[in-house]
Amino acid sequence: MKPSMEKLRWIMAQLRDPVTGCPWDIKQDFASIVPHTLEEAYEVADAIEQGDFSELEKELGDLLFQVVFYSQLGKEEKLFDFDSVVAAICEKLIRRHPHVFAKTEFACQAQIKANWEHEKMKERQEKNDRQSLSLLADIPKSLPALSQAAKIQKRCAHVGFDWHRIDDVFAKVAEEVEEVQEHLHGDRQELTAELGDLMFAVVNLCRHAKQDPEAVLRQANQKFTKRFQGVEAKVSASGQGFEQHSLEQLEDYWQEIKADEQP
């Protein structure tokens, strides 16, 4: 059998066969697979960030397998199957892109985006009407905190609950910094709350600057890691350990590495 979606679905069915299948795959359920799905998604993101497209090909396969796994579980429990999953996304994409499939005219990219958000809001509203849920109720609790904050803010912004000027966002960040400073040596719970408010405000700043806060922080993490590894190399080359270096010496190494990065 040549590589195809049908072959992948057949492999999945064999792995889940209660008699001849793999013991690990047989004992899995929807909840137990979630951590693996999140890990595979991050590995896809990492391969893209590293520009490793050979690895990306493999990671995309791993991520696709997660969809097939969930679909097999849905089929076994008579909830849904792979074909219904595909049908659902096809219907959604066609409905959300009337400028492509229904030849609806939009004046600019902003109108296209507004229509996309409007369609998503209608879907959420229909779901909320059925379940009497808040506008924010279906935001996944398992999202990374930065991504979750950005999605919360985006939802609120779509109904007009948002700053209109980025200067107001800067002012809010400055206000939260002052409140953190005020509570720095006070009650621990109050400090925790103020630090959370500050981080939430910074996420809002990222959003208004058209930046993804999760991607921004991941990039900062990578930059710091690379520079610190450079500091480690300089410490090693000195023949002395970290404990034999002052903070000023380590800072000098750091600045040298930053200077070397300049074009």
PDB file of C-alpha atoms in Angstrom:
ATOM      1  CA  MET A   1       0.000   0.000   0.000  1.00  0.00           C
ATOM      2  CA  LYS A   2       1.473   3.356  -1.068  1.00  0.00           C
ATOM      3  CA  PRO A   3       1.815   6.148   1.500  1.00  0.00           C
ATOM      4  CA  SER A   4      -1.557   7.914   1.728  1.00  0.00           C
ATOM      5  CA  MET A   5      -4.156   9.058   4.222  1.00  0.00           C
ATOM      6  CA  GLU A   6      -5.872   5.712   3.771  1.00  0.00           C
ATOM      7  CA  LYS A   7      -2.678   3.887   4.725  1.00  0.00           C
ATOM      8  CA  LEU A   8      -2.206   6.093   7.779  1.00  0.00           C
ATOM      9  CA  ARG A   9      -5.783   5.462   8.885  1.00  0.00           C
ATOM     10  CA  TRP A  10      -5.274   1.726   8.363  1.00  0.00           C
ATOM     11  CA  ILE A  11      -2.107   1.813  10.485  1.00  0.00           C
ATOM     12  CA  MET A  12      -4.006   3.637  13.232  1.00  0.00           C
ATOM     13  CA  ALA A  13      -6.802   1.043  13.172  1.00  0.00           C
ATOM     14  CA  GLN A  14      -4.237  -1.757  13.455  1.00  0.00           C
ATOM     15  CA  LEU A  15      -2.537  -0.061  16.416  1.00  0.00           C
ATOM     16  CA  ARG A  16      -5.898   0.186  18.195  1.00  0.00           C
ATOM     17  CA  ASP A  17      -6.988  -3.397  17.411  1.00  0.00           C
ATOM     18  CA  PRO A  18      -8.018  -4.810  20.811  1.00  0.00           C
ATOM     19  CA  VAL A  19      -6.484  -8.218  20.038  1.00  0.00           C
ATOM     20  CA  THR A  20      -3.410  -7.633  17.870  1.00  0.00           C
ATOM     21  CA  GLY A  21      -2.746  -3.945  18.443  1.00  0.00           C
ATOM     22  CA  CYS A  22      -0.097  -2.101  20.448  1.00  0.00           C
ATOM     23  CA  PRO A  23      -0.767  -2.188  24.228  1.00  0.00           C
ATOM     24  CA  TRP A  24       0.222   1.480  24.635  1.00  0.00           C
ATOM     25  CA  ASP A  25      -2.058   2.689  21.833  1.00  0.00           C
ATOM     26  CA  ILE A  26      -4.944   0.513  23.012  1.00  0.00           C
ATOM     27  CA  LYS A  27      -4.999   2.013  26.511  1.00  0.00           C
ATOM     28  CA  GLN A  28      -5.031   5.653  25.349  1.00  0.00           C
ATOM     29  CA  ASP A  29      -8.084   7.907  25.461  1.00  0.00           C
ATOM     30  CA  PHE A  30      -8.820  11.509  24.437  1.00  0.00           C
ATOM     31  CA  ALA A  31      -7.397  13.029  27.599  1.00  0.00           C
ATOM     32  CA  SER A  32      -4.230  10.947  27.695  1.00  0.00           C
ATOM     33  CA  ILE A  33      -3.186  12.011  24.197  1.00  0.00           C
ATOM     34  CA  VAL A  34      -3.501  15.766  24.826  1.00  0.00           C
ATOM     35  CA  PRO A  35       0.031  16.217  26.289  1.00  0.00           C
ATOM     36  CA  HIS A  36       1.490  14.458  23.252  1.00  0.00           C
ATOM     37  CA  THR A  37      -0.496  16.694  20.898  1.00  0.00           C
ATOM     38  CA  LEU A  38       0.792  19.834  22.616  1.00  0.00           C
ATOM     39  CA  GLU A  39       4.351  18.506  22.510  1.00  0.00           C
ATOM     40  CA  GLU A  40       4.085  17.738  18.783  1.00  0.00           C
ATOM     41  CA  ALA A  41       2.705  21.226  18.069  1.00  0.00           C
ATOM     42  CA  TYR A  42       5.649  22.816  19.876  1.00  0.00           C
ATOM     43  CA  GLU A  43       8.086  20.596  17.995  1.00  0.00           C
ATOM     44  CA  VAL A  44       6.565  21.812  14.713  1.00  0.00           C
ATOM     45  CA  ALA A  45       7.020  25.408  15.872  1.00  0.00           C
ATOM     46  CA  ASP A  46      10.600  24.711  16.940  1.00  0.00           C
ATOM     47  CA  ALA A  47      11.516  23.151  13.578  1.00  0.00           C
ATOM     48  CA  ILE A  48      10.128  26.235  11.797  1.00  0.00           C
ATOM     49  CA  GLU A  49      12.008  28.616  14.088  1.00  0.00           C
ATOM     50  CA  GLN A  50      15.220  26.681  13.495  1.00  0.00           C
ATOM     51  CA  GLY A  51      14.648  26.654   9.732  1.00  0.00           C
ATOM     52  CA  ASP A  52      15.059  22.855   9.768  1.00  0.00           C
ATOM     53  CA  PHE A  53      12.635  21.835   7.037  1.00  0.00           C
ATOM     54  CA  SER A  54      13.797  18.235   6.929  1.00  0.00           C
ATOM     55  CA  GLU A  55      12.834  17.948  10.582  1.00  0.00           C
ATOM     56  CA  LEU A  56       9.640  19.943   9.941  1.00  0.00           C
ATOM     57  CA  GLU A  57       8.489  17.286   7.464  1.00  0.00           C
ATOM     58  CA  LYS A  58       8.768  14.633  10.180  1.00  0.00           C
ATOM     59  CA  GLU A  59       7.180  16.796  12.880  1.00  0.00           C
ATOM     60  CA  LEU A  60       4.203  17.619  10.657  1.00  0.00           C
ATOM     61  CA  GLY A  61       3.714  13.880  10.191  1.00  0.00           C
ATOM     62  CA  ASP A  62       3.734  13.414  13.967  1.00  0.00           C
ATOM     63  CA  LEU A  63       1.173  16.200  14.352  1.00  0.00           C
ATOM     64  CA  LEU A  64      -1.035  14.747  11.617  1.00  0.00           C
ATOM     65  CA  PHE A  65      -0.939  11.406  13.408  1.00  0.00           C
ATOM     66  CA  GLN A  66      -2.462  13.099  16.463  1.00  0.00           C
ATOM     67  CA  VAL A  67      -5.512  14.093  14.376  1.00  0.00           C
ATOM     68  CA  VAL A  68      -5.810  10.560  13.037  1.00  0.00           C
ATOM     69  CA  PHE A  69      -5.561   9.163  16.574  1.00  0.00           C
ATOM     70  CA  TYR A  70      -8.375  11.393  17.876  1.00  0.00           C
ATOM     71  CA  SER A  71     -10.457  10.514  14.825  1.00  0.00           C
ATOM     72  CA  GLN A  72     -10.005   6.787  15.459  1.00  0.00           C
ATOM     73  CA  LEU A  73     -11.113   7.241  19.075  1.00  0.00           C
ATOM     74  CA  GLY A  74     -14.135   9.223  17.879  1.00  0.00           C
ATOM     75  CA  LYS A  75     -15.010   6.471  15.403  1.00  0.00           C
ATOM     76  CA  GLU A  76     -14.758   3.775  18.070  1.00  0.00           C
ATOM     77  CA  GLU A  77     -17.060   5.721  20.379  1.00  0.00           C
ATOM     78  CA  LYS A  78     -19.421   6.602  17.499  1.00  0.00           C
ATOM     79  CA  LEU A  79     -18.892  10.341  18.055  1.00  0.00           C
ATOM     80  CA  PHE A  80     -17.203  11.337  14.783  1.00  0.00           C
ATOM     81  CA  ASP A  81     -14.580  10.000  12.393  1.00  0.00           C
ATOM     82  CA  PHE A  82     -11.819  11.322  10.155  1.00  0.00           C
ATOM     83  CA  ASP A  83     -14.193  11.988   7.254  1.00  0.00           C
ATOM     84  CA  SER A  84     -16.539  14.062   9.420  1.00  0.00           C
ATOM     85  CA  VAL A  85     -13.553  15.996  10.803  1.00  0.00           C
ATOM     86  CA  VAL A  86     -12.461  16.805   7.247  1.00  0.00           C
ATOM     87  CA  ALA A  87     -16.021  17.699   6.246  1.00  0.00           C
ATOM     88  CA  ALA A  88     -16.317  20.098   9.182  1.00  0.00           C
ATOM     89  CA  ILE A  89     -13.133  21.999   8.368  1.00  0.00           C
ATOM     90  CA  CYS A  90     -13.991  22.160   4.654  1.00  0.00           C
ATOM     91  CA  GLU A  91     -17.399  23.664   5.431  1.00  0.00           C
ATOM     92  CA  LYS A  92     -15.890  26.151   7.880  1.00  0.00           C
ATOM     93  CA  LEU A  93     -13.131  27.322   5.525  1.00  0.00           C
ATOM     94  CA  ILE A  94     -15.533  27.839   2.624  1.00  0.00           C
ATOM     95  CA  ARG A  95     -17.985  29.754   4.822  1.00  0.00           C
ATOM     96  CA  ARG A  96     -15.257  31.955   6.331  1.00  0.00           C
ATOM     97  CA  HIS A  97     -13.820  32.851   2.896  1.00  0.00           C
ATOM     98  CA  PRO A  98     -16.770  34.222   0.892  1.00  0.00           C
ATOM     99  CA  HIS A  99     -14.339  36.449  -1.032  1.00  0.00           C
ATOM    100  CA  VAL A 100     -12.760  33.282  -2.458  1.00  0.00           C
ATOM    101  CA  PHE A 101     -15.607  30.786  -2.775  1.00  0.00           C
ATOM    102  CA  ALA A 102     -18.715  32.978  -3.028  1.00  0.00           C
ATOM    103  CA  LYS A 103     -17.070  35.845  -4.924  1.00  0.00           C
ATOM    104  CA  THR A 104     -18.134  38.351  -2.267  1.00  0.00           C
ATOM    105  CA  GLU A 105     -16.346  41.661  -2.775  1.00  0.00           C
ATOM    106  CA  PHE A 106     -14.370  43.265   0.046  1.00  0.00           C
ATOM    107  CA  ALA A 107     -12.667  46.625  -0.337  1.00  0.00           C
ATOM    108  CA  CYS A 108      -9.489  45.786   1.547  1.00  0.00           C
ATOM    109  CA  GLN A 109      -7.612  43.293   3.699  1.00  0.00           C
ATOM    110  CA  ALA A 110      -9.077  44.864   6.831  1.00  0.00           C
ATOM    111  CA  GLN A 111     -12.612  44.082   5.661  1.00  0.00           C
ATOM    112  CA  ILE A 112     -11.634  40.487   4.915  1.00  0.00           C
ATOM    113  CA  LYS A 113     -10.213  40.126   8.416  1.00  0.00           C
ATOM    114  CA  ALA A 114     -13.279  41.768   9.948  1.00  0.00           C
ATOM    115  CA  ASN A 115     -15.544  39.325   8.108  1.00  0.00           C
ATOM    116  CA  TRP A 116     -13.421  36.399   9.336  1.00  0.00           C
ATOM    117  CA  GLU A 117     -13.731  37.591  12.934  1.00  0.00           C
ATOM    118  CA  HIS A 118     -17.457  38.208  12.458  1.00  0.00           C
ATOM    119  CA  GLU A 119     -17.982  34.642  11.236  1.00  0.00           C
ATOM    120  CA  LYS A 120     -16.035  33.281  14.185  1.00  0.00           C
ATOM    121  CA  MET A 121     -18.076  35.407  16.570  1.00  0.00           C
ATOM    122  CA  LYS A 122     -21.318  34.119  15.040  1.00  0.00           C
ATOM    123  CA  GLU A 123     -20.125  30.543  15.544  1.00  0.00           C
ATOM    124  CA  ARG A 124     -19.279  31.247  19.171  1.00  0.00           C
ATOM    125  CA  GLN A 125     -22.577  33.045  19.718  1.00  0.00           C
ATOM    126  CA  GLU A 126     -24.549  30.105  18.340  1.00  0.00           C
ATOM    127  CA  LYS A 127     -22.639  27.794  20.667  1.00  0.00           C
ATOM    128  CA  ASN A 128     -23.130  30.161  23.605  1.00  0.00           C
ATOM    129  CA  ASP A 129     -26.848  30.479  22.886  1.00  0.00           C
ATOM    130  CA  ARG A 130     -27.130  26.705  23.111  1.00  0.00           C
ATOM    131  CA  GLN A 131     -25.078  26.483  26.285  1.00  0.00           C
ATOM    132  CA  SER A 132     -25.577  29.961  27.860  1.00  0.00           C
ATOM    133  CA  LEU A 133     -21.844  30.584  27.897  1.00  0.00           C
ATOM    134  CA  SER A 134     -19.724  33.720  28.160  1.00  0.00           C
ATOM    135  CA  LEU A 135     -17.901  35.106  25.136  1.00  0.00           C
ATOM    136  CA  LEU A 136     -14.712  33.829  26.796  1.00  0.00           C
ATOM    137  CA  ALA A 137     -16.022  30.447  27.919  1.00  0.00           C
ATOM    138  CA  ASP A 138     -14.589  28.328  25.107  1.00  0.00           C
ATOM    139  CA  ILE A 139     -11.037  29.685  25.249  1.00  0.00           C
ATOM    140  CA  PRO A 140      -8.940  26.576  25.972  1.00  0.00           C
ATOM    141  CA  LYS A 141      -7.641  26.468  29.533  1.00  0.00           C
ATOM    142  CA  SER A 142      -4.660  24.411  28.344  1.00  0.00           C
ATOM    143  CA  LEU A 143      -3.297  27.218  26.129  1.00  0.00           C
ATOM    144  CA  PRO A 144       0.032  28.698  27.221  1.00  0.00           C
ATOM    145  CA  ALA A 145      -0.752  31.641  29.499  1.00  0.00           C
ATOM    146  CA  LEU A 146       0.574  34.259  27.057  1.00  0.00           C
ATOM    147  CA  SER A 147      -1.494  32.885  24.175  1.00  0.00           C
ATOM    148  CA  GLN A 148      -4.538  32.584  26.411  1.00  0.00           C
ATOM    149  CA  ALA A 149      -4.208  36.220  27.521  1.00  0.00           C
ATOM    150  CA  ALA A 150      -3.893  37.391  23.910  1.00  0.00           C
ATOM    151  CA  LYS A 151      -6.974  35.416  22.877  1.00  0.00           C
ATOM    152  CA  ILE A 152      -8.993  36.806  25.808  1.00  0.00           C
ATOM    153  CA  GLN A 153      -8.021  40.349  24.836  1.00  0.00           C
ATOM    154  CA  LYS A 154      -8.758  39.736  21.149  1.00  0.00           C
ATOM    155  CA  ARG A 155     -12.247  38.442  21.952  1.00  0.00           C
ATOM    156  CA  CYS A 156     -12.987  41.486  24.108  1.00  0.00           C
ATOM    157  CA  ALA A 157     -11.578  43.845  21.489  1.00  0.00           C
ATOM    158  CA  HIS A 158     -13.937  42.442  18.853  1.00  0.00           C
ATOM    159  CA  VAL A 159     -16.927  43.721  20.836  1.00  0.00           C
ATOM    160  CA  GLY A 160     -15.302  47.096  21.486  1.00  0.00           C
ATOM    161  CA  PHE A 161     -13.816  46.489  24.941  1.00  0.00           C
ATOM    162  CA  ASP A 162     -10.277  47.637  24.126  1.00  0.00           C
ATOM    163  CA  TRP A 163      -7.937  50.619  24.127  1.00  0.00           C
ATOM    164  CA  HIS A 164      -8.085  52.593  20.884  1.00  0.00           C
ATOM    165  CA  ARG A 165      -4.573  54.079  21.080  1.00  0.00           C
ATOM    166  CA  ILE A 166      -1.334  52.283  21.798  1.00  0.00           C
ATOM    167  CA  ASP A 167      -0.277  55.233  23.970  1.00  0.00           C
ATOM    168  CA  ASP A 168      -3.050  54.245  26.380  1.00  0.00           C
ATOM    169  CA  VAL A 169      -1.612  50.731  26.491  1.00  0.00           C
ATOM    170  CA  PHE A 170       1.847  52.108  27.316  1.00  0.00           C
ATOM    171  CA  ALA A 171       0.287  54.154  30.106  1.00  0.00           C
ATOM    172  CA  LYS A 172      -1.391  51.050  31.487  1.00  0.00           C
ATOM    173  CA  VAL A 173       1.924  49.153  31.461  1.00  0.00           C
ATOM    174  CA  ALA A 174       3.594  52.048  33.313  1.00  0.00           C
ATOM    175  CA  GLU A 175       0.752  52.069  35.853  1.00  0.00           C
ATOM    176  CA  GLU A 176       1.152  48.342  36.468  1.00  0.00           C
ATOM    177  CA  VAL A 177       4.932  48.699  36.877  1.00  0.00           C
ATOM    178  CA  GLU A 178       4.347  51.287  39.610  1.00  0.00           C
ATOM    179  CA  GLU A 179       1.871  49.010  41.376  1.00  0.00           C
ATOM    180  CA  VAL A 180       4.375  46.131  41.307  1.00  0.00           C
ATOM    181  CA  GLN A 181       6.998  48.435  42.819  1.00  0.00           C
ATOM    182  CA  GLU A 182       4.562  49.457  45.563  1.00  0.00           C
ATOM    183  CA  HIS A 183       3.891  45.845  46.538  1.00  0.00           C
ATOM    184  CA  LEU A 184       7.398  44.485  46.015  1.00  0.00           C
ATOM    185  CA  HIS A 185       8.103  44.152  49.731  1.00  0.00           C
ATOM    186  CA  GLY A 186       4.521  43.747  50.896  1.00  0.00           C
ATOM    187  CA  ASP A 187       1.951  40.971  50.901  1.00  0.00           C
ATOM    188  CA  ARG A 188       3.037  38.078  48.659  1.00  0.00           C
ATOM    189  CA  GLN A 189      -0.444  37.425  47.264  1.00  0.00           C
ATOM    190  CA  GLU A 190      -0.911  41.080  46.349  1.00  0.00           C
ATOM    191  CA  LEU A 191       2.488  41.098  44.634  1.00  0.00           C
ATOM    192  CA  THR A 192       1.525  37.983  42.665  1.00  0.00           C
ATOM    193  CA  ALA A 193      -1.679  39.670  41.533  1.00  0.00           C
ATOM    194  CA  GLU A 194       0.129  42.860  40.493  1.00  0.00           C
ATOM    195  CA  LEU A 195       2.782  40.919  38.582  1.00  0.00           C
ATOM    196  CA  GLY A 196      -0.027  39.112  36.759  1.00  0.00           C
ATOM    197  CA  ASP A 197      -1.637  42.443  35.879  1.00  0.00           C
ATOM    198  CA  LEU A 198       1.690  43.702  34.534  1.00  0.00           C
ATOM    199  CA  MET A 199       2.205  40.631  32.377  1.00  0.00           C
ATOM    200  CA  PHE A 200      -1.368  40.900  31.073  1.00  0.00           C
ATOM    201  CA  ALA A 201      -0.751  44.542  30.167  1.00  0.00           C
ATOM    202  CA  VAL A 202       2.473  43.641  28.329  1.00  0.00           C
ATOM    203  CA  VAL A 203       0.583  41.004  26.347  1.00  0.00           C
ATOM    204  CA  ASN A 204      -1.883  43.743  25.409  1.00  0.00           C
ATOM    205  CA  LEU A 205       1.034  45.902  24.256  1.00  0.00           C
ATOM    206  CA  CYS A 206       2.285  43.051  22.063  1.00  0.00           C
ATOM    207  CA  ARG A 207      -1.173  42.636  20.560  1.00  0.00           C
ATOM    208  CA  HIS A 208      -1.521  46.347  19.767  1.00  0.00           C
ATOM    209  CA  ALA A 209       1.951  46.238  18.199  1.00  0.00           C
ATOM    210  CA  LYS A 210       0.719  43.362  15.954  1.00  0.00           C
ATOM    211  CA  GLN A 211       3.051  40.875  17.629  1.00  0.00           C
ATOM    212  CA  ASP A 212       2.316  37.391  18.969  1.00  0.00           C
ATOM    213  CA  PRO A 213       3.412  37.465  22.632  1.00  0.00           C
ATOM    214  CA  GLU A 214       4.155  33.734  22.701  1.00  0.00           C
ATOM    215  CA  ALA A 215       6.416  34.013  19.644  1.00  0.00           C
ATOM    216  CA  VAL A 216       8.031  37.192  20.993  1.00  0.00           C
ATOM    217  CA  LEU A 217       8.962  35.522  24.285  1.00  0.00           C
ATOM    218  CA  ARG A 218      10.145  32.330  22.583  1.00  0.00           C
ATOM    219  CA  GLN A 219      12.442  34.466  20.414  1.00  0.00           C
ATOM    220  CA  ALA A 220      13.709  36.299  23.506  1.00  0.00           C
ATOM    221  CA  ASN A 221      14.352  32.953  25.213  1.00  0.00           C
ATOM    222  CA  GLN A 222      16.358  31.749  22.240  1.00  0.00           C
ATOM    223  CA  LYS A 223      18.359  34.974  22.088  1.00  0.00           C
ATOM    224  CA  PHE A 224      19.157  34.849  25.797  1.00  0.00           C
ATOM    225  CA  THR A 225      20.115  31.169  25.580  1.00  0.00           C
ATOM    226  CA  LYS A 226      22.493  31.820  22.696  1.00  0.00           C
ATOM    227  CA  ARG A 227      24.131  34.756  24.481  1.00  0.00           C
ATOM    228  CA  PHE A 228      24.430  32.895  27.788  1.00  0.00           C
ATOM    229  CA  GLN A 229      26.065  29.973  25.999  1.00  0.00           C
ATOM    230  CA  GLY A 230      28.553  32.517  24.683  1.00  0.00           C
ATOM    231  CA  VAL A 231      29.194  33.668  28.255  1.00  0.00           C
ATOM    232  CA  GLU A 232      29.725  30.038  29.276  1.00  0.00           C
ATOM    233  CA  ALA A 233      32.282  29.652  26.489  1.00  0.00           C
ATOM    234  CA  LYS A 234      34.182  32.741  27.661  1.00  0.00           C
ATOM    235  CA  VAL A 235      34.125  31.547  31.265  1.00  0.00           C
ATOM    236  CA  SER A 236      35.450  28.161  30.156  1.00  0.00           C
ATOM    237  CA  ALA A 237      38.182  29.793  28.047  1.00  0.00           C
ATOM    238  CA  SER A 238      39.286  31.852  31.052  1.00  0.00           C
ATOM    239  CA  GLY A 239      40.234  28.692  32.923  1.00  0.00           C
ATOM    240  CA  GLN A 240      38.100  29.744  35.901  1.00  0.00           C
ATOM    241  CA  GLY A 241      34.598  28.869  37.017  1.00  0.00           C
ATOM    242  CA  PHE A 242      31.563  31.097  37.332  1.00  0.00           C
ATOM    243  CA  GLU A 243      32.125  31.390  41.067  1.00  0.00           C
ATOM    244  CA  GLN A 244      35.502  33.011  40.400  1.00  0.00           C
ATOM    245  CA  HIS A 245      33.952  35.720  38.218  1.00  0.00           C
ATOM    246  CA  SER A 246      32.305  38.872  39.506  1.00  0.00           C
ATOM    247  CA  LEU A 247      28.971  39.951  38.093  1.00  0.00           C
ATOM    248  CA  GLU A 248      30.793  42.866  36.424  1.00  0.00           C
ATOM    249  CA  GLN A 249      33.123  40.455  34.584  1.00  0.00           C
ATOM    250  CA  LEU A 250      30.197  38.329  33.429  1.00  0.00           C
ATOM    251  CA  GLU A 251      28.384  41.466  32.263  1.00  0.00           C
ATOM    252  CA  ASP A 252      31.493  42.434  30.262  1.00  0.00           C
ATOM    253  CA  TYR A 253      31.392  39.034  28.548  1.00  0.00           C
ATOM    254  CA  TRP A 254      27.682  39.561  27.832  1.00  0.00           C
ATOM    255  CA  GLN A 255      28.301  42.965  26.265  1.00  0.00           C
ATOM    256  CA  GLU A 256      31.154  41.566  24.144  1.00  0.00           C
ATOM    257  CA  ILE A 257      28.828  38.880  22.802  1.00  0.00           C
ATOM    258  CA  LYS A 258      26.140  41.465  22.031  1.00  0.00           C
ATOM    259  CA  ALA A 259      28.709  43.600  20.223  1.00  0.00           C
ATOM    260  CA  ASP A 260      29.813  40.598  18.142  1.00  0.00           C
ATOM    261  CA  GLU A 261      26.200  40.133  16.997  1.00  0.00           C
ATOM    262  CA  GLN A 262      26.119  43.572  15.369  1.00  0.00           C
ATOM    263  CA  PRO A 263      26.489  43.512  11.568  1.00  0.00           C
TER     264      PRO A 263
END
